[in-house]
JSON list of N, CA and C in Angstrom, two decimals:
[
{"chain": "A", "resi": 1, "resn": "MET", "atom": "N", "xyz": [-4.38, 4.48, -3.01]},
{"chain": "A", "resi": 1, "resn": "MET", "atom": "CA", "xyz": [-3.62, 3.29, -2.95]},
{"chain": "A", "resi": 1, "resn": "MET", "atom": "C", "xyz": [-2.84, 3.17, -4.25]},
{"chain": "A", "resi": 2, "resn": "THR", "atom": "N", "xyz": [-1.56, 2.91, -4.11]},
{"chain": "A", "resi": 2, "resn": "THR", "atom": "CA", "xyz": [-0.70, 2.72, -5.27]},
{"chain": "A", "resi": 2, "resn": "THR", "atom": "C", "xyz": [-0.14, 1.31, -5.20]},
{"chain": "A", "resi": 3, "resn": "SER", "atom": "N", "xyz": [-0.29, 0.55, -6.28]},
{"chain": "A", "resi": 3, "resn": "SER", "atom": "CA", "xyz": [0.22, -0.81, -6.31]},
{"chain": "A", "resi": 3, "resn": "SER", "atom": "C", "xyz": [1.14, -0.98, -7.51]},
{"chain": "A", "resi": 4, "resn": "ALA", "atom": "N", "xyz": [1.94, -2.04, -7.45]},
{"chain": "A", "resi": 4, "resn": "ALA", "atom": "CA", "xyz": [2.88, -2.31, -8.54]},
{"chain": "A", "resi": 4, "resn": "ALA", "atom": "C", "xyz": [2.16, -2.83, -9.77]},
{"chain": "A", "resi": 5, "resn": "THR", "atom": "N", "xyz": [1.06, -3.53, -9.58]},
{"chain": "A", "resi": 5, "resn": "THR", "atom": "CA", "xyz": [0.25, -4.05, -10.69]},
{"chain": "A", "resi": 5, "resn": "THR", "atom": "C", "xyz": [-1.21, -3.77, -10.40]},
{"chain": "A", "resi": 6, "resn": "ALA", "atom": "N", "xyz": [-2.03, -3.91, -11.41]},
{"chain": "A", "resi": 6, "resn": "ALA", "atom": "CA", "xyz": [-3.47, -3.67, -11.25]},
{"chain": "A", "resi": 6, "resn": "ALA", "atom": "C", "xyz": [-4.08, -4.75, -10.35]},
{"chain": "A", "resi": 7, "resn": "LEU", "atom": "N", "xyz": [-5.01, -4.33, -9.50]},
{"chain": "A", "resi": 7, "resn": "LEU", "atom": "CA", "xyz": [-5.73, -5.26, -8.63]},
{"chain": "A", "resi": 7, "resn": "LEU", "atom": "C", "xyz": [-7.06, -5.63, -9.28]},
{"chain": "A", "resi": 8, "resn": "ASN", "atom": "N", "xyz": [-7.46, -6.89, -9.09]},
{"chain": "A", "resi": 8, "resn": "ASN", "atom": "CA", "xyz": [-8.78, -7.27, -9.58]},
{"chain": "A", "resi": 8, "resn": "ASN", "atom": "C", "xyz": [-9.84, -6.86, -8.56]},
{"chain": "A", "resi": 9, "resn": "ASP", "atom": "N", "xyz": [-11.11, -7.03, -8.91]},
{"chain": "A", "resi": 9, "resn": "ASP", "atom": "CA", "xyz": [-12.20, -6.59, -8.04]},
{"chain": "A", "resi": 9, "resn": "ASP", "atom": "C", "xyz": [-12.16, -7.26, -6.67]},
{"chain": "A", "resi": 10, "resn": "ALA", "atom": "N", "xyz": [-11.86, -8.56, -6.63]},
{"chain": "A", "resi": 10, "resn": "ALA", "atom": "CA", "xyz": [-11.82, -9.29, -5.36]},
{"chain": "A", "resi": 10, "resn": "ALA", "atom": "C", "xyz": [-10.72, -8.74, -4.45]},
{"chain": "A", "resi": 11, "resn": "GLN", "atom": "N", "xyz": [-9.55, -8.44, -5.03]},
{"chain": "A", "resi": 11, "resn": "GLN", "atom": "CA", "xyz": [-8.44, -7.90, -4.25]},
{"chain": "A", "resi": 11, "resn": "GLN", "atom": "C", "xyz": [-8.79, -6.51, -3.71]},
{"chain": "A", "resi": 12, "resn": "ARG", "atom": "N", "xyz": [-9.41, -5.68, -4.54]},
{"chain": "A", "resi": 12, "resn": "ARG", "atom": "CA", "xyz": [-9.81, -4.33, -4.09]},
{"chain": "A", "resi": 12, "resn": "ARG", "atom": "C", "xyz": [-10.83, -4.42, -2.97]},
{"chain": "A", "resi": 13, "resn": "ASP", "atom": "N", "xyz": [-11.81, -5.32, -3.11]},
{"chain": "A", "resi": 13, "resn": "ASP", "atom": "CA", "xyz": [-12.82, -5.48, -2.07]},
{"chain": "A", "resi": 13, "resn": "ASP", "atom": "C", "xyz": [-12.22, -5.95, -0.75]},
{"chain": "A", "resi": 14, "resn": "LYS", "atom": "N", "xyz": [-11.29, -6.90, -0.84]},
{"chain": "A", "resi": 14, "resn": "LYS", "atom": "CA", "xyz": [-10.64, -7.42, 0.37]},
{"chain": "A", "resi": 14, "resn": "LYS", "atom": "C", "xyz": [-9.81, -6.34, 1.05]},
{"chain": "A", "resi": 15, "resn": "LEU", "atom": "N", "xyz": [-9.07, -5.56, 0.26]},
{"chain": "A", "resi": 15, "resn": "LEU", "atom": "CA", "xyz": [-8.26, -4.48, 0.81]},
{"chain": "A", "resi": 15, "resn": "LEU", "atom": "C", "xyz": [-9.15, -3.41, 1.44]},
{"chain": "A", "resi": 16, "resn": "ALA", "atom": "N", "xyz": [-10.22, -3.04, 0.76]},
{"chain": "A", "resi": 16, "resn": "ALA", "atom": "CA", "xyz": [-11.13, -2.02, 1.30]},
{"chain": "A", "resi": 16, "resn": "ALA", "atom": "C", "xyz": [-11.73, -2.48, 2.62]},
{"chain": "A", "resi": 17, "resn": "ALA", "atom": "N", "xyz": [-12.13, -3.75, 2.70]},
{"chain": "A", "resi": 17, "resn": "ALA", "atom": "CA", "xyz": [-12.71, -4.28, 3.94]},
{"chain": "A", "resi": 17, "resn": "ALA", "atom": "C", "xyz": [-11.69, -4.26, 5.08]},
{"chain": "A", "resi": 18, "resn": "ALA", "atom": "N", "xyz": [-10.45, -4.62, 4.79]},
{"chain": "A", "resi": 18, "resn": "ALA", "atom": "CA", "xyz": [-9.40, -4.61, 5.81]},
{"chain": "A", "resi": 18, "resn": "ALA", "atom": "C", "xyz": [-9.12, -3.19, 6.29]},
{"chain": "A", "resi": 19, "resn": "LEU", "atom": "N", "xyz": [-9.09, -2.24, 5.37]},
{"chain": "A", "resi": 19, "resn": "LEU", "atom": "CA", "xyz": [-8.85, -0.84, 5.75]},
{"chain": "A", "resi": 19, "resn": "LEU", "atom": "C", "xyz": [-10.01, -0.27, 6.55]},
{"chain": "A", "resi": 20, "resn": "GLU", "atom": "N", "xyz": [-11.24, -0.61, 6.18]},
{"chain": "A", "resi": 20, "resn": "GLU", "atom": "CA", "xyz": [-12.40, -0.14, 6.94]},
{"chain": "A", "resi": 20, "resn": "GLU", "atom": "C", "xyz": [-12.35, -0.65, 8.37]},
{"chain": "A", "resi": 21, "resn": "LYS", "atom": "N", "xyz": [-11.93, -1.90, 8.53]},
{"chain": "A", "resi": 21, "resn": "LYS", "atom": "CA", "xyz": [-11.81, -2.47, 9.88]},
{"chain": "A", "resi": 21, "resn": "LYS", "atom": "C", "xyz": [-10.73, -1.75, 10.68]},
{"chain": "A", "resi": 22, "resn": "ARG", "atom": "N", "xyz": [-9.59, -1.49, 10.05]},
{"chain": "A", "resi": 22, "resn": "ARG", "atom": "CA", "xyz": [-8.48, -0.85, 10.76]},
{"chain": "A", "resi": 22, "resn": "ARG", "atom": "C", "xyz": [-8.76, 0.62, 11.05]},
{"chain": "A", "resi": 23, "resn": "LEU", "atom": "N", "xyz": [-9.32, 1.35, 10.07]},
{"chain": "A", "resi": 23, "resn": "LEU", "atom": "CA", "xyz": [-9.54, 2.78, 10.22]},
{"chain": "A", "resi": 23, "resn": "LEU", "atom": "C", "xyz": [-10.88, 3.12, 10.89]},
{"chain": "A", "resi": 24, "resn": "LYS", "atom": "N", "xyz": [-11.74, 2.11, 11.01]},
{"chain": "A", "resi": 24, "resn": "LYS", "atom": "CA", "xyz": [-13.06, 2.28, 11.63]},
{"chain": "A", "resi": 24, "resn": "LYS", "atom": "C", "xyz": [-13.89, 3.37, 10.94]},
{"chain": "A", "resi": 25, "resn": "ARG", "atom": "N", "xyz": [-13.84, 3.35, 9.60]},
{"chain": "A", "resi": 25, "resn": "ARG", "atom": "CA", "xyz": [-14.66, 4.26, 8.81]},
{"chain": "A", "resi": 25, "resn": "ARG", "atom": "C", "xyz": [-14.80, 3.71, 7.40]},
{"chain": "A", "resi": 26, "resn": "LYS", "atom": "N", "xyz": [-15.73, 4.26, 6.66]},
{"chain": "A", "resi": 26, "resn": "LYS", "atom": "CA", "xyz": [-15.97, 3.83, 5.29]},
{"chain": "A", "resi": 26, "resn": "LYS", "atom": "C", "xyz": [-14.78, 4.23, 4.41]},
{"chain": "A", "resi": 27, "resn": "VAL", "atom": "N", "xyz": [-14.36, 3.33, 3.52]},
{"chain": "A", "resi": 27, "resn": "VAL", "atom": "CA", "xyz": [-13.20, 3.57, 2.68]},
{"chain": "A", "resi": 27, "resn": "VAL", "atom": "C", "xyz": [-13.62, 3.50, 1.21]},
{"chain": "A", "resi": 28, "resn": "ARG", "atom": "N", "xyz": [-13.16, 4.45, 0.44]},
{"chain": "A", "resi": 28, "resn": "ARG", "atom": "CA", "xyz": [-13.32, 4.42, -1.02]},
{"chain": "A", "resi": 28, "resn": "ARG", "atom": "C", "xyz": [-11.92, 4.46, -1.62]},
{"chain": "A", "resi": 29, "resn": "LEU", "atom": "N", "xyz": [-11.56, 3.40, -2.31]},
{"chain": "A", "resi": 29, "resn": "LEU", "atom": "CA", "xyz": [-10.21, 3.30, -2.85]},
{"chain": "A", "resi": 29, "resn": "LEU", "atom": "C", "xyz": [-10.05, 4.07, -4.15]},
{"chain": "A", "resi": 30, "resn": "HIS", "atom": "N", "xyz": [-8.96, 4.77, -4.26]},
{"chain": "A", "resi": 30, "resn": "HIS", "atom": "CA", "xyz": [-8.54, 5.39, -5.51]},
{"chain": "A", "resi": 30, "resn": "HIS", "atom": "C", "xyz": [-7.24, 4.68, -5.86]},
{"chain": "A", "resi": 31, "resn": "CYS", "atom": "N", "xyz": [-7.26, 3.86, -6.90]},
{"chain": "A", "resi": 31, "resn": "CYS", "atom": "CA", "xyz": [-6.12, 3.00, -7.23]},
{"chain": "A", "resi": 31, "resn": "CYS", "atom": "C", "xyz": [-5.28, 3.58, -8.35]},
{"chain": "A", "resi": 32, "resn": "GLU", "atom": "N", "xyz": [-3.96, 3.50, -8.15]},
{"chain": "A", "resi": 32, "resn": "GLU", "atom": "CA", "xyz": [-2.99, 3.90, -9.16]},
{"chain": "A", "resi": 32, "resn": "GLU", "atom": "C", "xyz": [-1.97, 2.79, -9.29]},
{"chain": "A", "resi": 33, "resn": "ILE", "atom": "N", "xyz": [-1.27, 2.76, -10.41]},
{"chain": "A", "resi": 33, "resn": "ILE", "atom": "CA", "xyz": [-0.25, 1.74, -10.64]},
{"chain": "A", "resi": 33, "resn": "ILE", "atom": "C", "xyz": [1.10, 2.44, -10.81]},
{"chain": "A", "resi": 34, "resn": "ASP", "atom": "N", "xyz": [2.11, 1.90, -10.11]},
{"chain": "A", "resi": 34, "resn": "ASP", "atom": "CA", "xyz": [3.48, 2.42, -10.22]},
{"chain": "A", "resi": 34, "resn": "ASP", "atom": "C", "xyz": [4.42, 1.22, -10.21]},
{"chain": "A", "resi": 35, "resn": "ALA", "atom": "N", "xyz": [4.94, 0.87, -11.35]},
{"chain": "A", "resi": 35, "resn": "ALA", "atom": "CA", "xyz": [5.82, -0.30, -11.49]},
{"chain": "A", "resi": 35, "resn": "ALA", "atom": "C", "xyz": [7.12, -0.14, -10.70]},
{"chain": "A", "resi": 36, "resn": "ARG", "atom": "N", "xyz": [7.49, 1.08, -10.33]},
{"chain": "A", "resi": 36, "resn": "ARG", "atom": "CA", "xyz": [8.72, 1.29, -9.55]},
{"chain": "A", "resi": 36, "resn": "ARG", "atom": "C", "xyz": [8.63, 0.66, -8.16]},
{"chain": "A", "resi": 37, "resn": "LEU", "atom": "N", "xyz": [7.43, 0.31, -7.71]},
{"chain": "A", "resi": 37, "resn": "LEU", "atom": "CA", "xyz": [7.28, -0.35, -6.41]},
{"chain": "A", "resi": 37, "resn": "LEU", "atom": "C", "xyz": [7.78, -1.79, -6.45]},
{"chain": "A", "resi": 38, "resn": "ILE", "atom": "N", "xyz": [7.97, -2.33, -7.62]},
{"chain": "A", "resi": 38, "resn": "ILE", "atom": "CA", "xyz": [8.43, -3.70, -7.88]},
{"chain": "A", "resi": 38, "resn": "ILE", "atom": "C", "xyz": [7.33, -4.71, -7.51]},
{"chain": "A", "resi": 39, "resn": "GLY", "atom": "N", "xyz": [6.77, -4.61, -6.34]},
{"chain": "A", "resi": 39, "resn": "GLY", "atom": "CA", "xyz": [5.70, -5.48, -5.86]},
{"chain": "A", "resi": 39, "resn": "GLY", "atom": "C", "xyz": [5.06, -4.85, -4.65]},
{"chain": "A", "resi": 40, "resn": "GLY", "atom": "N", "xyz": [3.91, -5.35, -4.23]},
{"chain": "A", "resi": 40, "resn": "GLY", "atom": "CA", "xyz": [3.24, -4.81, -3.05]},
{"chain": "A", "resi": 40, "resn": "GLY", "atom": "C", "xyz": [2.47, -3.54, -3.35]},
{"chain": "A", "resi": 41, "resn": "ALA", "atom": "N", "xyz": [2.21, -2.76, -2.28]},
{"chain": "A", "resi": 41, "resn": "ALA", "atom": "CA", "xyz": [1.40, -1.56, -2.43]},
{"chain": "A", "resi": 41, "resn": "ALA", "atom": "C", "xyz": [1.72, -0.56, -1.34]},
{"chain": "A", "resi": 42, "resn": "VAL", "atom": "N", "xyz": [1.32, 0.68, -1.59]},
{"chain": "A", "resi": 42, "resn": "VAL", "atom": "CA", "xyz": [1.42, 1.76, -0.61]},
{"chain": "A", "resi": 42, "resn": "VAL", "atom": "C", "xyz": [0.03, 2.34, -0.45]},
{"chain": "A", "resi": 43, "resn": "VAL", "atom": "N", "xyz": [-0.44, 2.41, 0.80]},
{"chain": "A", "resi": 43, "resn": "VAL", "atom": "CA", "xyz": [-1.77, 2.93, 1.10]},
{"chain": "A", "resi": 43, "resn": "VAL", "atom": "C", "xyz": [-1.61, 4.24, 1.86]},
{"chain": "A", "resi": 44, "resn": "ARG", "atom": "N", "xyz": [-2.31, 5.28, 1.40]},
{"chain": "A", "resi": 44, "resn": "ARG", "atom": "CA", "xyz": [-2.28, 6.58, 2.08]},
{"chain": "A", "resi": 44, "resn": "ARG", "atom": "C", "xyz": [-3.69, 6.97, 2.46]},
{"chain": "A", "resi": 45, "resn": "SER", "atom": "N", "xyz": [-3.83, 7.40, 3.71]},
{"chain": "A", "resi": 45, "resn": "SER", "atom": "CA", "xyz": [-5.12, 7.89, 4.20]},
{"chain": "A", "resi": 45, "resn": "SER", "atom": "C", "xyz": [-4.82, 9.02, 5.18]},
{"chain": "A", "resi": 46, "resn": "GLY", "atom": "N", "xyz": [-4.97, 10.25, 4.73]},
{"chain": "A", "resi": 46, "resn": "GLY", "atom": "CA", "xyz": [-4.63, 11.39, 5.59]},
{"chain": "A", "resi": 46, "resn": "GLY", "atom": "C", "xyz": [-3.15, 11.35, 5.91]},
{"chain": "A", "resi": 47, "resn": "ASN", "atom": "N", "xyz": [-2.80, 11.34, 7.19]},
{"chain": "A", "resi": 47, "resn": "ASN", "atom": "CA", "xyz": [-1.41, 11.29, 7.63]},
{"chain": "A", "resi": 47, "resn": "ASN", "atom": "C", "xyz": [-0.86, 9.88, 7.73]},
{"chain": "A", "resi": 48, "resn": "LEU", "atom": "N", "xyz": [-1.74, 8.88, 7.61]},
{"chain": "A", "resi": 48, "resn": "LEU", "atom": "CA", "xyz": [-1.34, 7.49, 7.72]},
{"chain": "A", "resi": 48, "resn": "LEU", "atom": "C", "xyz": [-0.80, 6.98, 6.39]},
{"chain": "A", "resi": 49, "resn": "VAL", "atom": "N", "xyz": [0.39, 6.37, 6.41]},
{"chain": "A", "resi": 49, "resn": "VAL", "atom": "CA", "xyz": [0.98, 5.75, 5.23]},
{"chain": "A", "resi": 49, "resn": "VAL", "atom": "C", "xyz": [1.37, 4.33, 5.61]},
{"chain": "A", "resi": 50, "resn": "ILE", "atom": "N", "xyz": [0.85, 3.36, 4.88]},
{"chain": "A", "resi": 50, "resn": "ILE", "atom": "CA", "xyz": [1.21, 1.96, 5.07]},
{"chain": "A", "resi": 50, "resn": "ILE", "atom": "C", "xyz": [1.97, 1.54, 3.82]},
{"chain": "A", "resi": 51, "resn": "ASP", "atom": "N", "xyz": [3.28, 1.34, 3.97]},
{"chain": "A", "resi": 51, "resn": "ASP", "atom": "CA", "xyz": [4.13, 1.02, 2.82]},
{"chain": "A", "resi": 51, "resn": "ASP", "atom": "C", "xyz": [4.49, -0.46, 2.87]},
{"chain": "A", "resi": 52, "resn": "GLY", "atom": "N", "xyz": [3.84, -1.24, 2.04]},
{"chain": "A", "resi": 52, "resn": "GLY", "atom": "CA", "xyz": [4.12, -2.66, 1.94]},
{"chain": "A", "resi": 52, "resn": "GLY", "atom": "C", "xyz": [4.78, -3.00, 0.62]},
{"chain": "A", "resi": 53, "resn": "SER", "atom": "N", "xyz": [5.51, -2.05, 0.07]},
{"chain": "A", "resi": 53, "resn": "SER", "atom": "CA", "xyz": [6.12, -2.27, -1.24]},
{"chain": "A", "resi": 53, "resn": "SER", "atom": "C", "xyz": [7.46, -2.98, -1.12]},
{"chain": "A", "resi": 54, "resn": "VAL", "atom": "N", "xyz": [7.82, -3.69, -2.16]},
{"chain": "A", "resi": 54, "resn": "VAL", "atom": "CA", "xyz": [9.10, -4.38, -2.21]},
{"chain": "A", "resi": 54, "resn": "VAL", "atom": "C", "xyz": [10.24, -3.37, -2.26]},
{"chain": "A", "resi": 55, "resn": "SER", "atom": "N", "xyz": [10.05, -2.28, -2.98]},
{"chain": "A", "resi": 55, "resn": "SER", "atom": "CA", "xyz": [11.12, -1.28, -3.07]},
{"chain": "A", "resi": 55, "resn": "SER", "atom": "C", "xyz": [11.44, -0.67, -1.71]},
{"chain": "A", "resi": 56, "resn": "ALA", "atom": "N", "xyz": [10.44, -0.46, -0.87]},
{"chain": "A", "resi": 56, "resn": "ALA", "atom": "CA", "xyz": [10.69, 0.07, 0.47]},
{"chain": "A", "resi": 56, "resn": "ALA", "atom": "C", "xyz": [11.45, -0.94, 1.32]},
{"chain": "A", "resi": 57, "resn": "ARG", "atom": "N", "xyz": [11.11, -2.21, 1.18]},
{"chain": "A", "resi": 57, "resn": "ARG", "atom": "CA", "xyz": [11.83, -3.25, 1.92]},
{"chain": "A", "resi": 57, "resn": "ARG", "atom": "C", "xyz": [13.29, -3.32, 1.48]},
{"chain": "A", "resi": 58, "resn": "LEU", "atom": "N", "xyz": [13.52, -3.24, 0.18]},
{"chain": "A", "resi": 58, "resn": "LEU", "atom": "CA", "xyz": [14.89, -3.27, -0.32]},
{"chain": "A", "resi": 58, "resn": "LEU", "atom": "C", "xyz": [15.68, -2.06, 0.16]},
{"chain": "A", "resi": 59, "resn": "ASN", "atom": "N", "xyz": [15.05, -0.89, 0.21]},
{"chain": "A", "resi": 59, "resn": "ASN", "atom": "CA", "xyz": [15.71, 0.31, 0.73]},
{"chain": "A", "resi": 59, "resn": "ASN", "atom": "C", "xyz": [16.07, 0.15, 2.19]},
{"chain": "A", "resi": 60, "resn": "ARG", "atom": "N", "xyz": [15.18, -0.46, 2.98]},
{"chain": "A", "resi": 60, "resn": "ARG", "atom": "CA", "xyz": [15.48, -0.70, 4.40]},
{"chain": "A", "resi": 60, "resn": "ARG", "atom": "C", "xyz": [16.65, -1.66, 4.56]},
{"chain": "A", "resi": 61, "resn": "ILE", "atom": "N", "xyz": [16.67, -2.71, 3.75]},
{"chain": "A", "resi": 61, "resn": "ILE", "atom": "CA", "xyz": [17.78, -3.68, 3.81]},
{"chain": "A", "resi": 61, "resn": "ILE", "atom": "C", "xyz": [19.09, -2.99, 3.44]},
{"chain": "A", "resi": 62, "resn": "ALA", "atom": "N", "xyz": [19.07, -2.20, 2.37]},
{"chain": "A", "resi": 62, "resn": "ALA", "atom": "CA", "xyz": [20.29, -1.49, 1.96]},
{"chain": "A", "resi": 62, "resn": "ALA", "atom": "C", "xyz": [20.77, -0.55, 3.05]},
{"chain": "A", "resi": 63, "resn": "TYR", "atom": "N", "xyz": [19.84, 0.13, 3.72]},
{"chain": "A", "resi": 63, "resn": "TYR", "atom": "CA", "xyz": [20.22, 1.03, 4.81]},
{"chain": "A", "resi": 63, "resn": "TYR", "atom": "C", "xyz": [20.86, 0.26, 5.96]},
{"chain": "A", "resi": 64, "resn": "GLU", "atom": "N", "xyz": [20.25, -0.87, 6.32]},
{"chain": "A", "resi": 64, "resn": "GLU", "atom": "CA", "xyz": [20.79, -1.68, 7.42]},
{"chain": "A", "resi": 64, "resn": "GLU", "atom": "C", "xyz": [22.17, -2.22, 7.11]},
{"chain": "A", "resi": 65, "resn": "LEU", "atom": "N", "xyz": [22.40, -2.57, 5.85]},
{"chain": "A", "resi": 65, "resn": "LEU", "atom": "CA", "xyz": [23.71, -3.12, 5.46]},
{"chain": "A", "resi": 65, "resn": "LEU", "atom": "C", "xyz": [24.80, -2.05, 5.44]},
{"chain": "A", "resi": 66, "resn": "THR", "atom": "N", "xyz": [24.42, -0.80, 5.21]},
{"chain": "A", "resi": 66, "resn": "THR", "atom": "CA", "xyz": [25.42, 0.27, 5.15]},
{"chain": "A", "resi": 66, "resn": "THR", "atom": "C", "xyz": [25.57, 1.02, 6.47]},
{"chain": "A", "resi": 67, "resn": "ALA", "atom": "N", "xyz": [24.67, 0.81, 7.40]},
{"chain": "A", "resi": 67, "resn": "ALA", "atom": "CA", "xyz": [24.72, 1.54, 8.67]},
{"chain": "A", "resi": 67, "resn": "ALA", "atom": "C", "xyz": [25.72, 0.93, 9.63]}
]
């Protein structure tokens, strides 16, 4: 999991619980920080990528405006 800022213990626990429910398996988070995301987070698990970052949203908006 890569986030724009560091997560506290409560946030990590909540995210891990949500991912365990969605993936139906035990999750162990490996957290990294990347300020280029601006905000939000990107979660990777095998082939699954959940991109909830602000930079990805801005890229989608820019694409829609130029398409």
